[in-house]
Coordinates of C-alpha atoms and ligand atoms in Angstrom, one line a residue:
M1 CA 121.8 138.2 95.5
T2 CA 118.7 136.9 93.5
V3 CA 116.9 133.4 93.5
S4 CA 115.1 131.6 91.0
V5 CA 114.0 127.9 91.1
V6 CA 113.3 125.5 88.1
L7 CA 111.4 122.8 88.5
F8 CA 112.5 119.2 86.6
T9 CA 109.6 117.2 85.6
S10 CA 109.5 114.9 82.4
D11 CA 112.5 116.7 80.9
L12 CA 115.8 116.1 83.2
R13 CA 118.6 116.8 80.9
L14 CA 120.8 120.1 81.6
H15 CA 121.1 120.2 77.3
D16 CA 118.2 122.1 74.8
H17 CA 116.7 122.8 78.6
P18 CA 114.8 126.3 78.2
P19 CA 114.0 126.2 82.0
L20 CA 117.8 126.0 83.0
R21 CA 118.6 128.4 80.6
A22 CA 116.0 131.3 81.3
A23 CA 116.9 130.5 85.8
V24 CA 120.7 130.9 85.3
D25 CA 120.2 133.8 83.2
A26 CA 118.0 135.5 85.3
A27 CA 119.6 134.7 88.7
D28 CA 122.4 134.7 90.5
E29 CA 121.5 131.4 91.9
V30 CA 119.2 128.4 90.8
V31 CA 117.5 125.6 93.0
P32 CA 117.4 123.4 90.0
L33 CA 114.5 121.0 91.8
F34 CA 112.2 117.5 91.0
V35 CA 109.8 116.8 93.5
R36 CA 108.6 113.2 94.7
D37 CA 105.2 113.6 94.4
P38 CA 102.4 111.0 95.4
A39 CA 99.6 112.2 93.6
V40 CA 102.5 111.7 90.5
D41 CA 102.6 108.0 91.3
R42 CA 98.6 107.4 92.2
A43 CA 98.5 108.7 88.9
G44 CA 100.0 105.4 87.4
F45 CA 103.2 106.5 87.3
A46 CA 104.2 104.1 90.0
A47 CA 105.5 101.2 87.4
P48 CA 109.1 99.7 88.7
N49 CA 110.6 99.7 85.7
R50 CA 109.6 103.3 85.0
L51 CA 111.2 104.3 88.5
A52 CA 114.3 102.4 88.3
F53 CA 114.7 104.3 85.3
L54 CA 113.5 107.9 87.3
A55 CA 115.6 107.1 90.3
D56 CA 118.4 106.5 87.1
C57 CA 117.7 109.4 85.2
L58 CA 117.9 111.5 88.6
A59 CA 121.4 110.3 90.1
D60 CA 122.7 111.7 86.3
L61 CA 120.9 114.3 86.5
D62 CA 122.7 115.2 90.2
A63 CA 126.2 114.2 88.9
G64 CA 125.9 116.6 85.5
L65 CA 125.1 119.6 87.5
R66 CA 127.9 118.3 90.5
R67 CA 130.1 119.2 87.7
R68 CA 128.7 122.4 87.0
G69 CA 129.5 123.6 91.2
G70 CA 125.8 122.8 91.6
R71 CA 123.3 120.2 92.6
L72 CA 119.3 118.6 92.5
V73 CA 117.6 118.9 95.0
V74 CA 115.0 116.6 95.4
H75 CA 112.4 116.4 97.8
A76 CA 109.4 114.7 98.6
G77 CA 105.9 115.9 98.6
D78 CA 102.8 117.9 96.9
T79 CA 104.3 118.8 93.6
V80 CA 102.9 123.0 95.7
A81 CA 103.6 123.1 99.0
E82 CA 107.0 122.1 98.2
V83 CA 107.6 124.7 95.5
C84 CA 106.6 127.2 97.6
G85 CA 108.2 126.3 100.6
V86 CA 111.9 126.0 98.8
V87 CA 110.9 129.1 96.3
R88 CA 109.8 131.2 100.2
R89 CA 113.5 129.3 102.1
S90 CA 115.7 130.4 99.3
D91 CA 113.7 133.7 99.0
A92 CA 113.6 132.8 95.0
D93 CA 112.1 135.8 92.6
E94 CA 110.0 133.0 90.1
V95 CA 110.0 129.6 88.9
H96 CA 110.9 127.7 85.8
M97 CA 109.3 125.0 84.1
A98 CA 108.3 122.7 81.7
A99 CA 105.2 123.3 79.6
D100 CA 103.1 119.4 79.9
H101 CA 99.4 118.4 78.7
S102 CA 98.6 115.4 80.1
A103 CA 95.3 117.0 82.2
F104 CA 97.4 116.3 85.2
A105 CA 100.0 118.2 84.8
R106 CA 98.0 121.4 83.5
A107 CA 95.7 121.3 86.8
R108 CA 99.0 121.2 88.8
E109 CA 100.1 124.4 86.9
E110 CA 97.3 126.0 87.5
R111 CA 97.5 125.4 91.0
L112 CA 101.6 126.1 91.5
R113 CA 100.5 129.4 89.4
D114 CA 97.8 130.4 91.7
A115 CA 100.3 129.8 95.0
L116 CA 103.1 131.5 94.0
E117 CA 101.6 134.7 92.9
A118 CA 99.8 134.5 96.1
D119 CA 102.5 134.9 97.6
G120 CA 103.7 136.9 94.9
R121 CA 106.1 135.3 93.0
R122 CA 105.9 134.0 88.9
L123 CA 105.9 130.9 87.1
Y124 CA 107.8 130.7 83.4
V125 CA 106.1 127.2 81.3
H126 CA 108.6 126.7 78.9
D127 CA 107.0 125.4 75.4
A128 CA 108.9 123.1 73.2
V129 CA 110.4 121.7 76.2
T130 CA 109.1 117.9 75.9
T131 CA 107.2 118.2 72.6
V132 CA 109.1 119.7 69.4
V133 CA 105.3 120.9 68.1
P134 CA 102.5 122.1 71.5
P135 CA 99.4 121.1 70.8
G136 CA 97.5 123.7 70.1
D137 CA 100.5 124.9 67.9
V138 CA 98.8 123.8 64.7
T139 CA 95.6 122.6 64.0
P140 CA 93.1 121.5 61.2
Q141 CA 90.9 124.2 59.3
G142 CA 87.6 123.9 61.6
S143 CA 88.5 122.2 64.8
D144 CA 91.5 122.1 68.2
H145 CA 93.8 118.7 66.9
F146 CA 94.8 117.1 63.8
A147 CA 92.5 113.8 64.2
V148 CA 94.5 111.6 60.9
F149 CA 98.8 111.7 60.7
T150 CA 99.9 112.7 57.4
P151 CA 98.7 116.0 57.3
Y152 CA 99.9 116.7 60.6
F153 CA 102.8 115.2 59.9
R154 CA 103.0 117.8 57.0
R155 CA 101.8 120.9 58.9
W156 CA 104.6 119.2 61.5
S157 CA 107.1 119.8 58.6
G158 CA 106.8 123.3 57.8
E159 CA 106.7 124.7 61.8
P160 CA 109.9 126.2 62.3
L161 CA 111.9 124.7 64.7
R162 CA 114.6 126.2 68.0
S163 CA 117.5 126.2 68.0
P164 CA 119.0 123.4 70.4
L165 CA 120.9 125.4 73.7
A166 CA 124.4 123.7 75.4
A167 CA 124.0 123.2 78.9
P168 CA 125.2 125.2 80.7
R169 CA 128.6 125.5 81.6
A170 CA 127.6 126.9 86.0
V171 CA 125.4 126.4 88.0
R172 CA 125.3 128.4 91.3
V173 CA 123.3 126.5 94.1
P174 CA 122.0 128.8 96.8
S175 CA 123.9 127.3 100.4
G176 CA 121.8 125.3 102.7
L177 CA 119.3 124.1 101.3
R178 CA 117.8 120.6 102.2
S179 CA 116.9 118.0 100.2
D180 CA 116.4 114.7 100.9
E181 CA 117.7 111.6 99.4
P182 CA 116.7 110.9 95.6
P183 CA 115.0 107.5 94.8
S184 CA 118.0 104.4 94.0
R185 CA 117.5 102.2 92.1
A186 CA 119.4 99.2 94.5
S187 CA 115.9 100.5 96.4
V188 CA 113.0 100.4 93.7
A189 CA 110.8 95.9 93.7
G190 CA 109.9 93.9 90.8
V191 CA 112.0 95.5 88.3
S192 CA 112.7 94.4 84.4
E193 CA 116.0 92.1 84.3
G194 CA 116.6 93.6 81.4
L195 CA 116.1 96.8 82.0
A196 CA 118.1 99.8 80.2
K197 CA 120.3 102.4 82.4
G198 CA 118.7 105.5 82.3
G199 CA 120.1 109.6 82.3
E200 CA 121.1 111.6 80.5
T201 CA 124.6 110.2 79.7
T202 CA 123.6 107.3 77.8
A203 CA 120.7 108.6 76.2
R204 CA 122.9 111.2 73.8
R205 CA 125.7 108.8 73.2
R206 CA 123.2 105.7 71.7
L207 CA 121.1 109.1 69.9
G208 CA 125.1 109.8 68.3
A209 CA 125.9 105.7 68.3
W210 CA 122.9 105.2 66.5
L211 CA 122.9 108.5 64.3
S212 CA 126.6 106.8 63.3
R213 CA 125.5 102.8 62.6
H214 CA 122.1 102.1 62.3
A215 CA 120.4 105.9 60.6
D216 CA 120.9 105.1 57.7
A217 CA 119.6 101.6 57.1
Y218 CA 116.0 102.5 59.3
G219 CA 114.3 102.7 56.5
T220 CA 114.8 99.5 55.4
G221 CA 115.9 97.8 58.8
H222 CA 112.6 99.3 61.6
D223 CA 110.6 96.2 61.4
D224 CA 113.4 93.9 61.9
L225 CA 112.4 92.2 65.1
A226 CA 116.1 89.9 65.4
G227 CA 118.1 92.9 64.3
D228 CA 116.8 94.9 66.2
T229 CA 118.1 98.6 65.7
T230 CA 115.4 101.1 65.9
S231 CA 117.2 103.5 68.2
R232 CA 115.4 102.7 71.9
L233 CA 115.0 106.0 73.4
S234 CA 111.8 106.0 73.6
P235 CA 112.4 105.3 77.7
Y236 CA 115.7 109.2 77.3
L237 CA 112.4 111.1 75.8
H238 CA 109.4 109.5 77.6
F239 CA 111.1 111.4 80.6
G240 CA 113.0 114.4 79.2
A241 CA 117.2 112.8 79.4
L242 CA 116.7 113.7 76.4
S243 CA 115.4 116.8 73.8
A244 CA 113.5 115.7 70.8
T245 CA 114.2 119.0 69.5
E246 CA 118.1 117.6 69.7
A247 CA 117.0 115.1 68.2
V248 CA 115.9 116.1 65.2
H249 CA 118.2 118.9 65.1
R250 CA 121.2 116.3 64.6
A251 CA 118.9 113.9 62.7
R252 CA 118.5 115.8 60.1
A253 CA 121.7 117.6 59.3
R254 CA 122.5 113.0 59.5
G255 CA 120.0 113.5 56.8
G256 CA 119.2 110.7 54.4
P257 CA 116.2 108.6 54.0
G258 CA 116.6 106.7 57.1
A259 CA 117.2 110.3 58.8
E260 CA 113.9 111.6 58.1
A261 CA 111.9 107.9 58.2
F262 CA 113.4 107.9 62.4
V263 CA 112.1 112.0 62.4
R264 CA 108.5 111.3 61.0
Q265 CA 108.9 108.5 64.2
L266 CA 109.7 111.5 66.1
C267 CA 106.3 113.7 65.4
W268 CA 104.1 110.8 66.0
R269 CA 104.7 112.1 70.4
D270 CA 103.8 114.8 69.1
F271 CA 100.4 113.7 67.3
H272 CA 99.6 111.4 69.9
R273 CA 99.9 114.2 73.0
Q274 CA 97.9 117.4 70.2
M275 CA 95.7 114.7 70.8
L276 CA 95.4 113.5 74.7
A277 CA 95.6 117.2 75.1
V278 CA 92.2 118.5 74.3
R279 CA 90.7 114.9 75.0
P280 CA 91.9 114.1 77.9
A281 CA 89.6 111.2 78.1
I282 CA 90.5 108.7 75.1
A283 CA 93.2 108.0 77.5
T284 CA 89.7 105.2 78.8
E285 CA 87.8 106.4 76.4
D286 CA 87.5 104.9 72.9
Y287 CA 88.0 107.8 70.7
R288 CA 85.8 106.7 67.5
S289 CA 83.7 104.3 68.8
R290 CA 82.8 101.5 67.2
H291 CA 79.5 99.2 69.4
D292 CA 82.1 96.9 70.9
R293 CA 81.2 93.8 72.8
W294 CA 84.8 92.5 74.8
R295 CA 84.2 90.0 76.3
R296 CA 84.2 89.3 79.3
G297 CA 84.3 86.0 82.1
A298 CA 85.7 83.6 82.9
A299 CA 87.4 82.3 79.2
A300 CA 88.0 86.1 78.2
E301 CA 90.2 86.1 81.9
A302 CA 91.9 83.0 80.8
D303 CA 92.4 84.0 77.6
L304 CA 93.8 87.2 78.8
R305 CA 95.8 85.6 81.4
A306 CA 98.3 83.7 79.4
W307 CA 98.3 86.2 76.8
R308 CA 99.8 88.6 79.9
E309 CA 102.5 85.5 80.8
G310 CA 103.5 85.1 76.7
R311 CA 101.7 81.7 76.3
T312 CA 99.5 82.5 73.5
G313 CA 100.8 79.3 71.3
Y314 CA 101.2 81.5 68.9
P315 CA 104.9 81.7 68.6
V316 CA 105.6 85.7 67.7
V317 CA 103.2 87.0 69.8
D318 CA 104.7 85.2 73.2
A319 CA 108.3 86.5 72.2
A320 CA 107.6 90.0 72.4
L321 CA 105.9 89.5 75.4
R322 CA 107.6 87.9 77.2
Q323 CA 110.8 90.6 76.1
L324 CA 109.4 92.9 77.7
A325 CA 108.7 91.3 80.9
H326 CA 112.0 91.0 80.1
E327 CA 113.7 93.9 79.2
G328 CA 110.9 96.3 80.6
W329 CA 110.9 97.3 76.7
M330 CA 109.3 95.8 73.2
H331 CA 109.7 96.1 69.8
N332 CA 107.5 98.5 68.3
R333 CA 106.3 95.8 65.5
G334 CA 106.1 93.8 68.7
R335 CA 104.0 95.9 70.6
L336 CA 101.7 96.4 67.0
L337 CA 101.2 92.6 67.0
T338 CA 100.8 91.2 69.9
A339 CA 97.9 94.3 70.6
S340 CA 95.6 92.7 67.5
F341 CA 96.8 90.0 68.6
L342 CA 94.9 90.6 71.5
T343 CA 92.1 92.9 70.3
K344 CA 91.1 91.4 67.8
T345 CA 92.3 88.0 67.7
L346 CA 91.0 87.3 71.4
Y347 CA 88.3 90.2 71.2
L348 CA 89.4 91.9 74.9
D349 CA 89.3 95.2 75.6
W350 CA 92.8 97.1 74.7
R351 CA 92.2 98.7 77.8
E352 CA 93.0 95.4 79.2
G353 CA 96.1 95.4 77.2
A354 CA 97.3 99.0 77.7
R355 CA 97.4 98.6 81.9
H356 CA 99.3 95.4 81.0
F357 CA 102.2 97.7 78.7
L358 CA 101.5 100.3 81.0
S359 CA 102.5 98.1 84.0
L360 CA 106.0 97.1 83.1
L361 CA 106.8 99.6 79.9
V362 CA 110.1 101.8 80.8
D363 CA 108.4 104.3 77.8
G364 CA 105.5 103.5 79.4
D365 CA 103.3 106.9 78.8
L366 CA 99.9 107.9 78.6
A367 CA 99.4 109.5 75.5
N368 CA 102.0 107.4 73.5
N369 CA 100.6 103.9 74.8
Q370 CA 96.9 104.3 75.1
L371 CA 97.0 106.0 72.2
N372 CA 98.6 103.3 69.9
W373 CA 96.2 100.9 71.6
Q374 CA 93.3 102.6 70.3
W375 CA 95.0 102.8 66.7
V376 CA 95.3 98.7 66.6
A377 CA 92.1 98.6 68.2
G378 CA 90.9 100.7 65.2
T379 CA 89.5 103.1 68.3
G380 CA 91.9 106.0 67.4
A381 CA 93.2 107.3 64.6
D382 CA 93.7 104.4 61.4
S383 CA 91.7 104.6 59.1
R384 CA 91.9 101.0 58.6
P385 CA 90.1 99.8 61.9
N386 CA 88.9 96.5 60.8
K387 CA 92.3 95.3 59.8
V388 CA 94.1 92.2 61.6
L389 CA 97.4 91.4 61.7
N390 CA 98.0 87.4 60.8
P391 CA 100.8 86.9 63.8
V392 CA 101.9 83.7 61.5
A393 CA 102.5 86.1 58.8
Q394 CA 104.4 88.9 60.3
G395 CA 106.9 86.2 63.2
R396 CA 107.4 84.9 59.2
R397 CA 106.9 88.4 57.7
Y398 CA 109.4 89.8 60.2
D399 CA 111.5 87.1 61.7
P400 CA 112.1 85.5 58.5
D401 CA 114.8 83.0 60.5
G402 CA 112.7 82.4 63.4
A403 CA 115.0 84.3 65.3
Y404 CA 113.6 86.0 67.3
V405 CA 111.1 83.9 68.6
R406 CA 113.9 81.0 69.7
R407 CA 115.4 84.3 71.5
W408 CA 112.2 84.6 73.7
V409 CA 110.6 80.8 74.0
P410 CA 113.0 78.8 75.2
E411 CA 110.7 75.7 74.8
L412 CA 111.2 76.2 70.6
A413 CA 114.6 76.4 70.2
A414 CA 116.0 73.4 68.2
L415 CA 112.6 74.6 66.3
P416 CA 114.6 75.4 62.6
G417 CA 114.3 78.8 60.6
A418 CA 110.9 80.2 59.8
S419 CA 109.5 76.5 60.6
V420 CA 109.4 78.2 65.2
H421 CA 106.3 80.1 63.6
E422 CA 104.2 77.1 63.0
P423 CA 105.4 74.9 65.8
W424 CA 101.7 72.8 65.2
K425 CA 102.9 71.6 62.1
P426 CA 106.2 69.3 63.0
K427 CA 104.2 65.9 62.7
D428 CA 103.8 64.5 67.3
R429 CA 105.3 68.0 67.4
E430 CA 108.8 66.9 67.1
G431 CA 111.6 69.9 68.6
V432 CA 108.9 71.5 70.3
A433 CA 108.7 71.3 74.3
R434 CA 106.7 69.9 75.9
D435 CA 104.6 72.6 78.0
Y436 CA 104.8 74.9 75.5
P437 CA 100.6 75.9 74.7
E438 CA 98.8 74.5 72.0
P439 CA 97.2 78.1 70.2
L440 CA 94.2 79.6 72.5
V441 CA 92.2 80.3 69.6
A442 CA 91.1 78.9 64.9
L443 CA 93.1 82.8 63.0
A444 CA 89.8 82.2 61.0
E445 CA 87.4 81.5 64.9
G446 CA 88.9 83.7 65.6
A447 CA 88.6 87.1 63.4
A448 CA 84.9 86.0 63.1
R449 CA 84.8 86.4 66.7
F450 CA 86.1 89.9 66.2
R451 CA 83.9 89.9 63.1
H452 CA 80.5 89.0 64.5
G453 CA 81.3 91.5 68.0
R454 CA 81.8 94.3 66.1
G455 CA 78.8 93.7 64.6
L456 CA 80.9 93.5 60.4
E457 CA 78.0 90.8 59.7
Ligands
FAD501 C1 100.0 99.2 71.5 C2 101.4 99.9 71.5 C3 101.9 100.9 72.3 C4 102.5 101.4 72.3 N1 103.3 102.5 73.6 C5 103.9 102.8 74.0 C6 104.5 104.0 74.6 O1 103.6 104.0 75.7 N2 105.3 105.5 74.5 C7 106.4 105.0 73.7 O2 107.3 106.1 73.8 N3 105.6 104.7 72.6 C8 105.1 103.4 72.4 N4 105.0 103.4 71.1 C9 105.0 103.8 70.6 C10 106.4 102.7 69.9 O3 106.2 101.5 69.6 C11 108.1 103.3 70.5 O4 107.6 104.7 71.0 C12 109.0 102.4 70.1 O5 108.9 101.1 69.8 C13 110.3 102.7 70.9 O6 111.7 102.2 69.7 P1 112.1 102.8 69.3 O7 112.6 104.2 70.8 O8 113.0 102.3 69.5 O9 112.3 104.2 68.4 P2 112.6 104.5 67.5 O10 112.1 103.5 66.0 O11 113.8 104.3 66.8 O12 111.0 105.9 66.9 C14 112.3 106.9 67.3 C15 111.2 107.2 68.1 O13 109.9 107.8 68.2 C16 108.7 107.7 69.0 N5 107.6 106.4 67.8 C17 108.5 105.5 67.1 N6 106.9 104.9 66.6 C18 106.2 106.1 67.9 C19 104.7 105.5 67.7 N7 103.5 104.8 67.1 N8 104.3 106.2 68.6 C20 104.5 107.6 69.3 N9 105.6 108.2 69.8 C21 107.0 106.7 68.6 C22 109.3 106.7 70.4 O14 110.1 108.4 70.7 C23 110.5 106.4 70.1 O15 112.1 106.6 70.5 C24 103.9 101.6 71.3 C25 102.8 101.3 70.1 C26 101.9 100.5 70.2 C27 101.5 99.8 69.5

């Protein structure tokens, strides 16, 4: 009887899973293993919303395996020690896992390979599981990564795409293997009230429903804050409950400008990963320093606190930050304008905003979060680093009826239409609840402070 192990990490699914397929093909029995490694938490993973979503994903994975005659084996501890223990106890010959490209993941992979080889076993690492195009597969002449999105997207689009794999029909798991209790959502404290349900089943249903209902209008409707018709697939992609490769295939099969625009967005994931893979330091350091002199001190701290709480006095900024607190997710337009407001209007360090996002976002991801923050702050790959988004104009444009603001900022619910974006205008603040704050800073003053701090004048 031959045995192989599949180590699940950020790929919590059964469909389109090359390591699982290889393990099933290679051996009579397979151990589907997930390790809850405290080092992953220490590396910044352990936010309640992500832990709760992870619990859902693991429960769904286990249920899917059970329907195929198997089960998920869960261990808590150091990944390398736990995998080696399972390999020895099940006398497995090989371990299959997905490639991941963060510094943490690469170090883990190396340690695991060394430990397994020392024991006469083999580690197989499968590419294009967590990304569509693996980092480093396409590079521009003379550099190890693309620093500009459009040429990257052109090359990425021309890369051959593997066909998605069906989920295995049956998975035979050796008997007698011990498993720890998988984490449960109910045991996680501090979860956002409106957090989405995790798991592959929900992810696949959501992809299908979104492609048939909203894909066609995505090109024009993706910035509509109140309409809220983007796919909301980011957490499922982050945990690998959905394969990005399969999403690309299905969107291309659907066709049309909306589906094409969606594929372009999926490419951003790979773009950021190929940057972080070769420049791991940019998770915390400027990709391109602008020699900022970010504000510090008591007033800066107070502004940061007001921003986190969604009490800046700029309604659309506050609405988006309250959506984040309530759902553990924020619309992309909200992310752009709240990040611009923090870094350019309040002139506070992007790392502070990125930290707050990571503490709440269910899709919170080192590459996507830090590099999007850098993009908005102007220290990243954006070619217009000093562009400032005006929160009033943004509100009027992307929430023209004010419905998004009224949904999240009840203090302004009595203000009609787009007037909600300028609550300082009604005489005697009529219709504005007394505890809604005045703007933290006038926009012109904020802009001047930013230009001065960045040495633009
Ligand atoms: C400051 C800031 C921080 C962000 N932090 C994260 C993060 O931690 N994790 C994360 O997944 N996304 C992040 N994003 C990107 C983007 O906002 C979300 O991916 C998107 O809002 C998720 O919603 P959706 O699934 O409905 O997206 P859709 O519009 O339906 O897009 C489909 C998919 O494409 C990918 N995608 C779309 N836009 C981007 C982008 N700009 N960068 C990378 N991938 C993208 C996502 O996987 C998304 O699920 C951030 C953006 C900004 C401006």
